Coordinates of C-alpha atoms (C1' of nucleotides) in Angstrom, one line a residue:
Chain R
X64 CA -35.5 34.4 -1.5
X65 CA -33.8 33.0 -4.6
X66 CA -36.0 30.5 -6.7
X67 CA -33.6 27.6 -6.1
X68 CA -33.7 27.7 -2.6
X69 CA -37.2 26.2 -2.8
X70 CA -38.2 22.5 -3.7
X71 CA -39.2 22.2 -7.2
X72 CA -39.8 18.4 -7.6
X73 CA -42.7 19.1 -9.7
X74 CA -40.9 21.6 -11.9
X75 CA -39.0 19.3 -13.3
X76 CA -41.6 17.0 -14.7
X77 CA -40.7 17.5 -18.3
X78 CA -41.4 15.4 -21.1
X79 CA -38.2 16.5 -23.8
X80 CA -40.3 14.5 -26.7
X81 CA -43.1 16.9 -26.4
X82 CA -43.1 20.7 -26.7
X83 CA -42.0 22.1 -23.8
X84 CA -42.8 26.2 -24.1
X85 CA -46.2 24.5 -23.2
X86 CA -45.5 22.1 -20.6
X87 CA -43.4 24.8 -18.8
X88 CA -46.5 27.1 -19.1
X89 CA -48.5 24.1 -17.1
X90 CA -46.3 23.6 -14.9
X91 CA -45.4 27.3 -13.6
X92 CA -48.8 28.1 -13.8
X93 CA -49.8 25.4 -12.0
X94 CA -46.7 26.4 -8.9
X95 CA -48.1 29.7 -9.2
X96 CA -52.1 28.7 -8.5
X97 CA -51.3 26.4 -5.8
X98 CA -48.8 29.3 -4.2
X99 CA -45.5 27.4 -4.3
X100 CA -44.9 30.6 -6.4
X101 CA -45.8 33.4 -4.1
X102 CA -47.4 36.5 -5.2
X103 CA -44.7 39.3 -5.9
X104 CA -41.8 36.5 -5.8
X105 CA -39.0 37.2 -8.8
X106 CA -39.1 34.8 -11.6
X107 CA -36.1 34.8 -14.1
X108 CA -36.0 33.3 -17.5
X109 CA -32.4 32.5 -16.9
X110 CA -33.1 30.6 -13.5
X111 CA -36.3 29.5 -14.6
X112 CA -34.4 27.8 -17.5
X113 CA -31.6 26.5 -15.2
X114 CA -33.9 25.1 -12.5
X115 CA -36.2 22.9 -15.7
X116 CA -32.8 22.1 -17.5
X117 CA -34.4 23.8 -20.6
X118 CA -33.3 27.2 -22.5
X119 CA -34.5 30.3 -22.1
X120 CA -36.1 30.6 -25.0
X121 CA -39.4 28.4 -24.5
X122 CA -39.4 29.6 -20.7
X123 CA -39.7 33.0 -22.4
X124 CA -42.7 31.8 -24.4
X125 CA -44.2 30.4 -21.2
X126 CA -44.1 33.4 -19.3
X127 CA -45.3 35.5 -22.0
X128 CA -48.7 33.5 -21.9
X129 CA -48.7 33.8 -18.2
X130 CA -48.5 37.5 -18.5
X131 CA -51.4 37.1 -20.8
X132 CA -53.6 35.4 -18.0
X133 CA -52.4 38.1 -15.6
X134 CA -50.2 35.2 -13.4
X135 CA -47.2 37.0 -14.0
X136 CA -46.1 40.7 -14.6
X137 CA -43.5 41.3 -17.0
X138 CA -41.4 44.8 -16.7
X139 CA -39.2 44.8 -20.1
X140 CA -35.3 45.3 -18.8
X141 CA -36.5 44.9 -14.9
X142 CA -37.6 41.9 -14.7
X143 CA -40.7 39.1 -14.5
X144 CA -42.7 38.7 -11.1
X145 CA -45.4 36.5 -10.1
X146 CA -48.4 38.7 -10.0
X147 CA -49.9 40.0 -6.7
X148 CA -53.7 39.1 -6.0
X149 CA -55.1 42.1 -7.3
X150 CA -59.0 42.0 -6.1
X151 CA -60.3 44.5 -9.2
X152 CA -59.1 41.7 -11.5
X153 CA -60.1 38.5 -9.3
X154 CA -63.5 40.3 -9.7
X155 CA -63.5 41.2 -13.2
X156 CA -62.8 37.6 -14.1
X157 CA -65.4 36.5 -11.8
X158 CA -67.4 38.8 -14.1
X159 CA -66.7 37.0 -17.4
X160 CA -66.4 33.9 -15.9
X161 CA -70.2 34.4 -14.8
X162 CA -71.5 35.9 -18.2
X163 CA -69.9 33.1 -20.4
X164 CA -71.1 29.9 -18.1
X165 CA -74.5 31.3 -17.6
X166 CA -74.8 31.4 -21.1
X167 CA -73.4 27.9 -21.5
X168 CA -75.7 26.9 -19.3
X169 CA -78.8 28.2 -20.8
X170 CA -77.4 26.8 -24.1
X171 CA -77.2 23.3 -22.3
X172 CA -80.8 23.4 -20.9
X173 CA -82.1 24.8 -24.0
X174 CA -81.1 21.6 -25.8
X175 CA -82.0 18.9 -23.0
X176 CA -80.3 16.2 -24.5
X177 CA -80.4 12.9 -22.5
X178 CA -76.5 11.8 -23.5
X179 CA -75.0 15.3 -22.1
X180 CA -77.5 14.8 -19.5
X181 CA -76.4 11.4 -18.4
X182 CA -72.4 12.8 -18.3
X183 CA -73.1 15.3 -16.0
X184 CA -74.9 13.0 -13.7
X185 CA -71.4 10.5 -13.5
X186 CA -69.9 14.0 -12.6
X187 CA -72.7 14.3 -9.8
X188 CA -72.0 10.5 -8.9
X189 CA -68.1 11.3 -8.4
X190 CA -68.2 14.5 -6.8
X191 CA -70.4 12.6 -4.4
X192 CA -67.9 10.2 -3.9
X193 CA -65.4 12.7 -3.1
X194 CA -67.1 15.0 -1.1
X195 CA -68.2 12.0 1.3
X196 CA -64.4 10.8 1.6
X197 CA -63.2 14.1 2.5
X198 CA -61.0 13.8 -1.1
X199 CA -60.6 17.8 -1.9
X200 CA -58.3 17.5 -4.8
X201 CA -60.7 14.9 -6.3
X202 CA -63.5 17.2 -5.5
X203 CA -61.6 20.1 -7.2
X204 CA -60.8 17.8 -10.4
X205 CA -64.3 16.4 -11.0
X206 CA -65.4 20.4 -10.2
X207 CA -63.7 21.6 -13.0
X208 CA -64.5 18.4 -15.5
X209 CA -68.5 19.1 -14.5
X210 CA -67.8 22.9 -16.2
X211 CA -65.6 21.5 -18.6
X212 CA -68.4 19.1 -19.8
X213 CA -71.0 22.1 -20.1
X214 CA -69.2 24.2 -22.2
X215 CA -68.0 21.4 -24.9
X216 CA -71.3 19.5 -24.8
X217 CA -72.5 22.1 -26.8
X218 CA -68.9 22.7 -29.4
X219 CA -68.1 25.6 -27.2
X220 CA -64.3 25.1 -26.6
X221 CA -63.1 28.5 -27.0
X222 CA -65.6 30.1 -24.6
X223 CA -63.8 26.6 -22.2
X224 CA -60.2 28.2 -23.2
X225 CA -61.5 31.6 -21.9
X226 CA -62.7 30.6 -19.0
X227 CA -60.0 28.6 -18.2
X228 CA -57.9 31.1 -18.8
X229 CA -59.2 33.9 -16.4
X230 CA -60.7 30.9 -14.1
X231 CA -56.6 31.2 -13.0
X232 CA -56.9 34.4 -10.9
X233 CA -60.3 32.7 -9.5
X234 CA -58.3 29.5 -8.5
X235 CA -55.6 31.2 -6.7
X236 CA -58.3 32.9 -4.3
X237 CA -59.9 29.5 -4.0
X238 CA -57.1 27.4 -2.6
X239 CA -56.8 29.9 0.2
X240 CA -60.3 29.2 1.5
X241 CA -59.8 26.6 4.4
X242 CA -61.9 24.1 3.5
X243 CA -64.6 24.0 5.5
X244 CA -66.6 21.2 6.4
X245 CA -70.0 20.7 4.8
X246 CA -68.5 22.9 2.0
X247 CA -67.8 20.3 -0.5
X248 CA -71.3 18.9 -0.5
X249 CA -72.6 22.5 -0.5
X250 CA -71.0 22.7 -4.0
X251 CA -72.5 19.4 -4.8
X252 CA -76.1 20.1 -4.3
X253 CA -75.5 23.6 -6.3
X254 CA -74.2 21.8 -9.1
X255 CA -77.4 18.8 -8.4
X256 CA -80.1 22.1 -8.6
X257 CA -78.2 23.2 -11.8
X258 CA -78.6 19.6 -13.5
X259 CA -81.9 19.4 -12.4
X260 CA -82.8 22.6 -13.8
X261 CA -80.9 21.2 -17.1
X262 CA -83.0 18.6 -17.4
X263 CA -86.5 20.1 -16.7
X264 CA -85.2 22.3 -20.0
X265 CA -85.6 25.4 -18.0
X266 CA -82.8 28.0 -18.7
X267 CA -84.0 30.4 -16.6
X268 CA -83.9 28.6 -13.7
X269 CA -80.4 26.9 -14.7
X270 CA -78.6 30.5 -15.5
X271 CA -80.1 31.5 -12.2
X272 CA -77.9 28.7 -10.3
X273 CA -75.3 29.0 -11.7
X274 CA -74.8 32.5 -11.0
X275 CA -75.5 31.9 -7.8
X276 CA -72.8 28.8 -7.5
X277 CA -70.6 31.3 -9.1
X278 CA -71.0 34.2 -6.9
X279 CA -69.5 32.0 -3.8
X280 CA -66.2 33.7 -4.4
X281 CA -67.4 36.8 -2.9
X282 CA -67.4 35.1 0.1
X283 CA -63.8 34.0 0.2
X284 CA -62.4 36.6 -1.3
X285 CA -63.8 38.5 2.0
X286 CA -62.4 36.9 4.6
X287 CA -58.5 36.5 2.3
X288 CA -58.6 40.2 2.8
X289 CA -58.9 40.1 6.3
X290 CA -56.8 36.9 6.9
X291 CA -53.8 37.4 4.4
X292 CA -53.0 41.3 3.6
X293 CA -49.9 40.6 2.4
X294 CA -50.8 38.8 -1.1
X295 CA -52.9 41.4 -2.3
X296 CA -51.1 44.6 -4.7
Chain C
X132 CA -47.6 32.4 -54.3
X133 CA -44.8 33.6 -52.3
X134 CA -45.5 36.2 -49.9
X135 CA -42.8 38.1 -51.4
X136 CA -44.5 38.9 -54.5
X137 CA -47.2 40.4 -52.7
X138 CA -46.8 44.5 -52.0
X139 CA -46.6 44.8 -48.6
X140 CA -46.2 48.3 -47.7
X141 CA -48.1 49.1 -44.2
X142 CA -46.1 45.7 -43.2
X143 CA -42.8 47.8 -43.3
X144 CA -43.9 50.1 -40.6
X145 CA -41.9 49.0 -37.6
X146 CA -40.4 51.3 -35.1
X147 CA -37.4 50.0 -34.2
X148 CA -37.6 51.7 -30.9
X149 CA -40.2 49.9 -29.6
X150 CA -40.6 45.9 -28.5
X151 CA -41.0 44.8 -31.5
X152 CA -43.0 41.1 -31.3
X153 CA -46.5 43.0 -30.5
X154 CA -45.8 45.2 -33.5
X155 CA -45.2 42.9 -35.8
X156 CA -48.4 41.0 -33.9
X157 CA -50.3 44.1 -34.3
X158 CA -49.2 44.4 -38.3
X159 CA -49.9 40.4 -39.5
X160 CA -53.2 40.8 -37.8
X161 CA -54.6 44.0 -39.5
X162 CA -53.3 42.4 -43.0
X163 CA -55.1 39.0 -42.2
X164 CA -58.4 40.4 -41.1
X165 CA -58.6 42.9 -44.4
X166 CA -57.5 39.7 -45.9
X167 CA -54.9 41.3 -47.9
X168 CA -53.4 37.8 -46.5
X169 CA -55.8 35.9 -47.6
X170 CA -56.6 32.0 -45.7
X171 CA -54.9 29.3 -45.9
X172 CA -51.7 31.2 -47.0
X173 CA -48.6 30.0 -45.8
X174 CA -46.7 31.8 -43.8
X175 CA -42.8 31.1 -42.8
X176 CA -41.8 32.6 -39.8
X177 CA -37.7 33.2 -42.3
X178 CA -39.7 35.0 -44.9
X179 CA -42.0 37.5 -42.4
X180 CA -38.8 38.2 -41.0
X181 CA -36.7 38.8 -44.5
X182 CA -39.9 41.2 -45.0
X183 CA -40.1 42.8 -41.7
X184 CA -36.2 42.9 -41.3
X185 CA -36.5 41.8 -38.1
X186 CA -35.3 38.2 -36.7
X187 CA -37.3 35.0 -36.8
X188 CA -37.8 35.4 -32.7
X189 CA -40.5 37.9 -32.1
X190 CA -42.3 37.2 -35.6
X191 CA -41.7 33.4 -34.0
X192 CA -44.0 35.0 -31.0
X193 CA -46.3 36.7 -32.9
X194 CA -47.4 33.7 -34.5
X195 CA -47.7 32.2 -31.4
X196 CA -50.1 35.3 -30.4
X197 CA -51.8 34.8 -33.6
X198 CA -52.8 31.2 -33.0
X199 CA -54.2 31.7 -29.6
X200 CA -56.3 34.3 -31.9
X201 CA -57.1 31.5 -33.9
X202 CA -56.1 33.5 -36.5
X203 CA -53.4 31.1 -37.6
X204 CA -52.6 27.3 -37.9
X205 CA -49.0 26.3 -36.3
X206 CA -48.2 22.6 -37.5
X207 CA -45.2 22.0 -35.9
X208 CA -42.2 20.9 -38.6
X209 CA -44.4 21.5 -41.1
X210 CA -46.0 24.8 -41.9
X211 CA -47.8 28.1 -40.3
X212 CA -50.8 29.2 -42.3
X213 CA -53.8 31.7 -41.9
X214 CA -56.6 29.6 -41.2
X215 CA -59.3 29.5 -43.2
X216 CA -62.7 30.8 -42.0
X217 CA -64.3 28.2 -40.3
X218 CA -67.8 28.7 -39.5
X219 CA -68.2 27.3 -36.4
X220 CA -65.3 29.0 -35.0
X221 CA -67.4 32.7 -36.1
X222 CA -70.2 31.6 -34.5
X223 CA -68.8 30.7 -31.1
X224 CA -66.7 34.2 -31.3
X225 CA -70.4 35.5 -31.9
X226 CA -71.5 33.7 -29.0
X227 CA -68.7 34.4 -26.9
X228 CA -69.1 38.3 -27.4
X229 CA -72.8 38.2 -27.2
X230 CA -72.4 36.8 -23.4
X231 CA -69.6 39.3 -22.6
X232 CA -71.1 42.5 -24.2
X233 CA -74.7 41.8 -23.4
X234 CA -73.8 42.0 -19.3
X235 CA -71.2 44.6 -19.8
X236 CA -74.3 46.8 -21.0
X237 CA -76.4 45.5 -18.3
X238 CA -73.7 47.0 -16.0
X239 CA -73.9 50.4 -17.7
X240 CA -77.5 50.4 -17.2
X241 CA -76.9 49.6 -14.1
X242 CA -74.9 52.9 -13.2
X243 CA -76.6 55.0 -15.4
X244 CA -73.7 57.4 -14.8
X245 CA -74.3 60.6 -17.0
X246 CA -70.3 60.9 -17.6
X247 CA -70.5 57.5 -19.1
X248 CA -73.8 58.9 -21.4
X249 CA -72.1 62.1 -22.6
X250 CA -69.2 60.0 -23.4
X251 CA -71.1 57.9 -25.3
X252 CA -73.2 60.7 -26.8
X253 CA -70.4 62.0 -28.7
X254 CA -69.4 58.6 -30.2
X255 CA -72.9 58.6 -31.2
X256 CA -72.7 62.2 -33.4
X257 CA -68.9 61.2 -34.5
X258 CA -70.9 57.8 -35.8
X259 CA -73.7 60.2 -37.8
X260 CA -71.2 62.1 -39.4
X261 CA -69.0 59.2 -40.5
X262 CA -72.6 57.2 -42.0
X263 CA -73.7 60.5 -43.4
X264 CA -70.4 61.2 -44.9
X265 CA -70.3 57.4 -46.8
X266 CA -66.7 57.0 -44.4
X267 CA -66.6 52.9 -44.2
X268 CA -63.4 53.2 -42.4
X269 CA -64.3 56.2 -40.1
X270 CA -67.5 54.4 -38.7
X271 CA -65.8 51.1 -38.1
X272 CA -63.6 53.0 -35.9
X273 CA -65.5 54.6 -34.3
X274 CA -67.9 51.6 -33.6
X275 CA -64.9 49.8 -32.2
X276 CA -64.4 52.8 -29.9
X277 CA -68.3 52.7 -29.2
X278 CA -68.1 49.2 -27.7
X279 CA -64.5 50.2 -26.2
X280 CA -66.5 53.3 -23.9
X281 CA -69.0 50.6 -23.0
X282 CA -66.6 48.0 -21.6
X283 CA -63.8 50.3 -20.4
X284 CA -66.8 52.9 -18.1
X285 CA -67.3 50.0 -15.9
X286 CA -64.0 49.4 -15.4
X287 CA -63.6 45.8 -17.7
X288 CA -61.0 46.3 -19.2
X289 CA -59.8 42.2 -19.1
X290 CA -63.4 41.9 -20.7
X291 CA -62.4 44.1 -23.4
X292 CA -59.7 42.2 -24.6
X293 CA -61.2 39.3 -24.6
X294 CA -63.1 40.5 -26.8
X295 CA -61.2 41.7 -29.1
X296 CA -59.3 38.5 -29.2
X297 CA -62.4 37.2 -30.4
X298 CA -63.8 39.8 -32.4
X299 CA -61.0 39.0 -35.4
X300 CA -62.8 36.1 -36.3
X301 CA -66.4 38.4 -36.8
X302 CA -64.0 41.3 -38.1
X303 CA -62.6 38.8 -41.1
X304 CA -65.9 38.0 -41.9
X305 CA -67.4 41.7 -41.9
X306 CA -65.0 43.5 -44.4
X307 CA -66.4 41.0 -46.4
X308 CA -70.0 42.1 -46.4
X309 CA -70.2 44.6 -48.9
X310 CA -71.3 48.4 -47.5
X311 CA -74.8 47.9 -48.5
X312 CA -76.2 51.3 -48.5
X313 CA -78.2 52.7 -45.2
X314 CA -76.3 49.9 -43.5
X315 CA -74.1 52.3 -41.4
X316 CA -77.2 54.2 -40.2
X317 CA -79.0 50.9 -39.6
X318 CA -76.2 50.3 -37.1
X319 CA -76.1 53.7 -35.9
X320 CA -79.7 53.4 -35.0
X321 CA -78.6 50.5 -33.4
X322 CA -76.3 51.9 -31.2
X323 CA -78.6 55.2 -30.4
X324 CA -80.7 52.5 -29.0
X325 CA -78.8 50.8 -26.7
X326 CA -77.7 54.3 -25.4
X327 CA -81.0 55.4 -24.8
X328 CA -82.5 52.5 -23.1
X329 CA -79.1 52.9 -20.9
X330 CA -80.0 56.2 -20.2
X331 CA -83.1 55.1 -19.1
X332 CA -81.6 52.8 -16.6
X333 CA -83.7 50.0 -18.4
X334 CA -81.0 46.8 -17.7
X335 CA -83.1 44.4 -19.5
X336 CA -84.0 46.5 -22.9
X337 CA -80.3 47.3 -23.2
X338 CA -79.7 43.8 -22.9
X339 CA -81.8 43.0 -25.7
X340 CA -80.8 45.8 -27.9
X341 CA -77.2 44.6 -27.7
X342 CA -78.1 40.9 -28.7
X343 CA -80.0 41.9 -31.5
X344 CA -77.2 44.1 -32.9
X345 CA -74.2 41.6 -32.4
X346 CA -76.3 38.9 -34.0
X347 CA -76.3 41.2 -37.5
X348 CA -73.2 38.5 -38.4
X349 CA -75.6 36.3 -38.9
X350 CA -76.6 37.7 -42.0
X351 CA -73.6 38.2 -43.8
X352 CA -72.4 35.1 -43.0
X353 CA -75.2 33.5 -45.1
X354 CA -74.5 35.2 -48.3
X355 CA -71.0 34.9 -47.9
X356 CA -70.7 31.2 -47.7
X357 CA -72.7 31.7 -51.0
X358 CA -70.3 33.9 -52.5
X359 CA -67.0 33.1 -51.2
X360 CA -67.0 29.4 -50.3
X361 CA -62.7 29.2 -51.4
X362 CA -61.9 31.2 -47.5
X363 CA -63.7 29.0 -45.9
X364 CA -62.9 25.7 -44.3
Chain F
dT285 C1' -45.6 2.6 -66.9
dC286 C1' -45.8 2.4 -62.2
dA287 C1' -44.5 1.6 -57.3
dA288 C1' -41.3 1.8 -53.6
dA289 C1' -37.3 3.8 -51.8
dT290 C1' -34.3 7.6 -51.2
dA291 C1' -32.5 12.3 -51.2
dC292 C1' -33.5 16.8 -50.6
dA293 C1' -35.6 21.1 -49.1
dC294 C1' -38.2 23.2 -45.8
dT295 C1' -40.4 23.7 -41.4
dA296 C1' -41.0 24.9 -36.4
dC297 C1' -38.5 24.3 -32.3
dC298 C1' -34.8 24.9 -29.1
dA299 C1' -30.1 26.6 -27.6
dT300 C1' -27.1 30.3 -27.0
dG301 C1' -24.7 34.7 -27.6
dG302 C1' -25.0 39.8 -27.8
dT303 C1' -27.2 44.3 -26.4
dA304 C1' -29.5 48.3 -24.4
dA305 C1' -32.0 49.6 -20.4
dT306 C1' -32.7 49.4 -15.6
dA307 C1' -31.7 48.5 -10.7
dT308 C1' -28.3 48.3 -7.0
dG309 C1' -24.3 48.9 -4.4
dT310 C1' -20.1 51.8 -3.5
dC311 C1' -17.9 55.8 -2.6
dA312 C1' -17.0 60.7 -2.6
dA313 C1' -18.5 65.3 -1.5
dC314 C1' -20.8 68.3 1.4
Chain K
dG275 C1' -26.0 61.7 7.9
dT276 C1' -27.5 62.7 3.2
dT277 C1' -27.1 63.2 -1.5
dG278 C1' -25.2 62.6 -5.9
dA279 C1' -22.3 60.2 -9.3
dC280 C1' -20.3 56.2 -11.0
dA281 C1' -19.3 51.1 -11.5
dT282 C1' -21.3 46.7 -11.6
dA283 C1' -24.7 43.2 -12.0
dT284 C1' -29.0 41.7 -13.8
dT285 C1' -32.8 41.9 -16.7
dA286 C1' -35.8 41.1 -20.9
dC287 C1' -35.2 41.4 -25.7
dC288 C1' -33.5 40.2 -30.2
dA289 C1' -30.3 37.8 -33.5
dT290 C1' -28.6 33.6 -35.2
dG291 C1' -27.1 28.7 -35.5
dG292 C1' -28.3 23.8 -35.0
dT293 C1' -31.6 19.8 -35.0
dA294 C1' -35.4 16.6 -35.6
dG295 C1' -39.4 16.0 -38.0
dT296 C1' -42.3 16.4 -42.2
dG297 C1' -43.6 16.8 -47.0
dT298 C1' -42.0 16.5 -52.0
dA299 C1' -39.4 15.5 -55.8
dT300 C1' -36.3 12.2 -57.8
dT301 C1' -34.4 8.0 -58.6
dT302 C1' -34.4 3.1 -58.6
dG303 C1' -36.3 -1.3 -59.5
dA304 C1' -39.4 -4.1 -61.9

DNA sequence: TCAAATACACTACCATGGTAATATGTCAAC
DNA sequence: GTTGACATATTACCATGGTAGTGTATTTGA
């Protein structure tokens, strides 16, 4: 199926006063996480560039930094795909996900300081929120804005860029999961019991639930492999 | 000072053959972590590619590579330069590799595969002879390829890279530390016993052998902000 | 002498054209 | 029907020109 035969609406959200190699990085990624971009599909600069009304060039850049995430596969002269879900690497950056946060984590609680403290119980406050209304992207947001607050609380914004980075091949698993009911607040209380843990200063305890919240991808990934073969290698 | 009056021999070695943006990635990096491009040079994507003889467009990507790396500064319309070393930014490339290598070993130990020991083994008596020998260049090699076997045996190879991203900020700072005498042995010794408490099947001791070898930076650090306070910041 | 305005040089960024390598489709030979 | 050769189309890659934005030097005004 060619590209343009599909509905790009948010494709072509492009600011021209701001850089654009980056913007198109956002926004392909972003088509490729939420599977409007399916595994294994053909991406061309050319089209690509046609489709955002851009040139090739920064769509170039773009998928060059995909390819370094592992989103997209690049064969020099054959052309650029959208990568398939391949489980070695969804569980290798589980791996380094794990090993950075937990150390985040034990950073945090290690310092037990009441102002990063009280962020992360506004985070608690809106996940609540969502999770009781049902709201899954909101969830999902304020998810990722609880991690996000761990790992720069305490000046660490690269290991936050590395995580992020690898966190894509994570996300692409995730959306699959159906989402069950009961799940969201099952997240909630993990990330209550980590904040707790935070604020009794006990690393320990802290790395240990957050390895545990981390490990829940194991479960999806599982039941993907039963329910949708085809996205895989 | 105009990076044309500086002799730049080892950057002329470009294979035409071959995609050329990760060479010429490959070639800026080596001369800014020996510093033979020294921080806060500028560098001008027209004037790496007068030297290279290449076009601006893959030493354009390169830089691109480079400040991901956090290697180099991009201010856009105004200037690319190497950064300086910033001392936050080492220590969170410390931290960051500390967290990935420390469970990588754990994972060895884990195994305990004796392939994975011999393999090991030999980097270990490849190591003797290069600190017996006085070869600075030898040993560093063969340390990277020491760490290389540790994350590449249990199959991380993602885990790798990231840390080898990373490692250029440490790398920048450790040519600087002058080869103290006994200091390659120190780290040898080091190494022997991370491999033996592997062998061992002893998780936790490897754990901690690791740690306390990646945190050596720590020291040089300390006398270098004394010595060479121009690089940084 | 000094401050504000202006011209200039330089930058990274994007657009676009050319090229070698690869995949694909067509057709002939067996 | 199958296989091999050839023509064509498509690809990522590199080269190069144009542009807006930014610092710096020079000039202009007092």
């Amino acid at each position: 199926m060619a590209l343009t035969d599909r509905q790009s609406t948010s494709l072509l959200a492009i600011d021209p006063k701001l850089p654009m190699a980056p913007q198109i990085y956002g926004n392909i990624r972003q088509s490729i996480l939420n599977l409007r971009l399916a595994p294994k599909q053909a991406l061309s600069e050319k089209e690509l560039a046609l489709m955002l009304g851009v040139s090739r060039t920064p769509v170039r850049e773009a998928l060059i930094k995909l390819a370094e995430d592992g989103l997209v596969d690049i064969f020099p002269q054959r052309g650029t795909f959208v990568a398939p879900i391949r489980v070695s690497e969804v569980l290798e950056a589980q791996f380094i996900r794990e090993a950075l946060e937990v150390s985040v984590v034990a950073r945090v609680a290690e310092l037990s300081d009441p102002a990063i403290s009280a962020r992360l119980r506004e985070s608690l406050a809106r996940q609540k929120r969502a999770a009781d209304n049902g709201d899954l992207d909101g969830f999902l947001a304020e998810d990722e804005n609880f991690h996000f607050i761990l790992s720069v609380s305490v000046n660490l914004t690269r290991a936050w860029k590395v995580i992020q980075n690898v966190k894509g091949q994570l996300d692409r698993v995730r959306v699959l999961s159906l989402p069950e009911p009961g799940h969201l607040t099952e997240l909630y209380e993990q990330h209550m019991a980590i904040v707790t843990a935070i604020e009794s200063g006990n690393a320990k305890v802290a790395k240990k639930h957050m390895a545990k919240h981390l490990q829940q991808v194991f479960r999806t990934i599982d039941s993907l492999l039963a329910k949708r073969p085809e996205i895989f290698d």
